XYZ file of C-alpha atoms in Angstrom:
165
model
C -26.796 25.862 -16.362
C -27.220 25.013 -20.044
C -28.312 21.624 -21.338
C -24.778 21.118 -22.753
C -23.143 21.831 -19.366
C -25.583 19.457 -17.666
C -24.659 16.688 -20.134
C -20.941 17.366 -19.632
C -21.371 17.398 -15.863
C -22.893 13.928 -16.070
C -19.792 12.706 -17.911
C -17.358 13.835 -15.217
C -16.607 10.937 -12.912
C -18.094 8.432 -15.377
C -16.434 8.892 -18.772
C -13.430 6.740 -19.699
C -11.007 6.969 -22.597
C -11.582 4.062 -24.986
C -8.036 2.625 -24.962
C -5.307 1.768 -22.415
C -2.891 4.150 -24.210
C -3.291 7.524 -25.826
C -1.530 7.564 -29.215
C -0.246 10.762 -30.830
C 1.415 10.711 -34.250
C 3.748 13.311 -35.680
C 5.677 13.559 -38.955
C 9.278 14.771 -38.721
C 9.584 17.997 -40.709
C 12.800 19.328 -42.234
C 12.789 22.287 -39.811
C 12.892 19.774 -36.932
C 16.156 18.185 -38.092
C 19.814 19.134 -38.187
C 22.082 19.252 -41.249
C 22.369 15.433 -41.463
C 18.641 14.938 -41.030
C 18.461 13.780 -37.382
C 15.550 15.050 -35.307
C 16.522 17.552 -32.630
C 15.789 16.064 -29.208
C 13.958 19.256 -28.229
C 11.278 18.289 -30.758
C 10.562 15.028 -28.937
C 9.948 17.046 -25.781
C 7.712 19.475 -27.683
C 5.738 16.513 -29.098
C 5.231 15.224 -25.552
C 3.631 18.560 -24.665
C 1.427 18.358 -27.759
C 0.435 14.783 -26.889
C -0.382 15.796 -23.311
C -2.627 18.660 -24.477
C -4.417 16.477 -27.071
C -4.885 13.834 -24.359
C -6.489 16.336 -21.985
C -8.796 17.515 -24.760
C -9.872 13.899 -25.449
C -12.435 14.193 -22.634
C -15.607 15.623 -24.216
C -16.130 17.958 -21.233
C -12.568 19.354 -21.242
C -13.079 22.477 -23.396
C -16.060 23.578 -21.301
C -14.221 22.800 -18.051
C -11.160 24.796 -19.133
C -13.278 27.788 -20.209
C -15.204 27.826 -16.935
C -12.115 27.336 -14.705
C -9.432 29.726 -16.039
C -7.969 29.962 -12.525
C -6.798 26.296 -12.607
C -3.291 25.976 -14.017
C -1.313 22.869 -14.905
C 2.254 22.829 -13.540
C 5.026 20.405 -14.509
C 7.093 19.992 -11.347
C 9.614 17.346 -12.461
C 10.514 15.449 -15.594
C 12.867 12.918 -17.157
C 13.787 12.132 -20.796
C 15.976 9.475 -22.394
C 16.477 9.096 -26.143
C 18.094 5.973 -27.612
C 17.468 6.204 -31.377
C 17.216 8.915 -33.999
C 14.407 9.733 -36.342
C 14.928 11.529 -39.618
C 13.130 13.916 -41.941
C 9.948 12.295 -43.260
C 9.681 9.646 -40.520
C 6.410 9.374 -38.636
C 6.715 9.191 -34.866
C 4.186 7.518 -32.564
C 4.059 8.868 -29.018
C 2.297 6.542 -26.571
C 0.999 8.224 -23.426
C 0.050 6.424 -20.221
C -0.227 7.489 -16.561
C 1.139 6.320 -13.197
C 1.183 7.462 -9.617
C -2.255 9.056 -9.767
C -2.539 10.849 -6.436
C -4.895 13.523 -5.121
C -2.521 16.339 -6.049
C -0.229 14.950 -8.768
C 0.054 12.473 -11.624
C 2.952 11.108 -13.678
C 2.432 11.043 -17.425
C 4.693 8.581 -19.256
C 5.702 9.020 -22.893
C 7.249 6.382 -25.160
C 8.426 7.288 -28.667
C 8.433 4.821 -31.570
C 8.810 5.132 -35.321
C 5.372 4.499 -36.789
C 4.939 0.862 -37.791
C 7.873 -0.316 -35.657
C 8.113 -1.294 -32.012
C 11.706 -0.148 -31.547
C 11.797 2.287 -28.610
C 13.332 5.581 -29.739
C 12.916 7.417 -26.479
C 10.922 7.660 -23.301
C 10.253 10.086 -20.540
C 7.796 11.321 -17.978
C 6.393 14.488 -16.510
C 4.970 14.793 -13.014
C 2.125 17.269 -13.044
C 0.099 19.068 -10.443
C -2.602 21.715 -10.621
C -2.548 25.161 -9.056
C -5.410 27.527 -8.299
C -4.207 31.069 -8.951
C -7.165 32.527 -7.005
C -6.239 30.804 -3.734
C -2.498 30.706 -4.586
C -2.378 27.054 -3.548
C -2.018 23.681 -5.174
C -5.380 22.054 -5.746
C -6.640 18.531 -6.191
C -6.451 17.159 -9.700
C -9.774 18.069 -11.313
C -11.987 14.979 -11.625
C -12.144 15.386 -15.383
C -8.375 14.747 -15.563
C -8.528 11.950 -12.996
C -11.048 10.232 -15.312
C -8.589 10.466 -18.189
C -5.530 9.414 -16.172
C -7.233 6.359 -14.673
C -8.377 5.296 -18.152
C -4.767 4.926 -19.316
C -3.175 3.992 -15.984
C -0.308 1.509 -16.180
C -0.553 -1.562 -13.991
C 0.357 -1.182 -10.343
C 3.972 -2.037 -9.575
C 5.402 -0.868 -12.917
C 8.106 1.765 -12.477
C 8.721 5.078 -14.155
C 11.427 4.988 -16.827
C 14.797 5.953 -15.342
C 18.334 6.569 -16.512
C 20.547 3.533 -16.783
């Protein structure tokens, strides 16, 4: 085991993300809008995926873990999205990511969309994720590295997932 792997191994189970939310910012490009300049809703969902991947890579041991465990796959098994406002070409969007329902085999990642500099909710959603080991062909426990991340940004107990109204 290399010195780098030993250092990363010491982080797993101990490292915490530095904030209670993971923030991802994105500028709305012209290709992401329709003829009147509104952002396509599919782009919000794509940005959630980008935010989720950046969040997972926030753990300093993540790249090494992913390289050494190519058999572990992330699976989205259910999701929900609700959009209440539009963004337009040139706007900057802030996606706030938090977690809930952190269990042994699944976690819910919550996304809230805002225009940068404003606190007006533009949309929200969640994805429930699990992990799958394609060697054993079975679901597997959430790797500790991702549990560390999820617990760092866990919403308070008792808060509910966003739902349709």
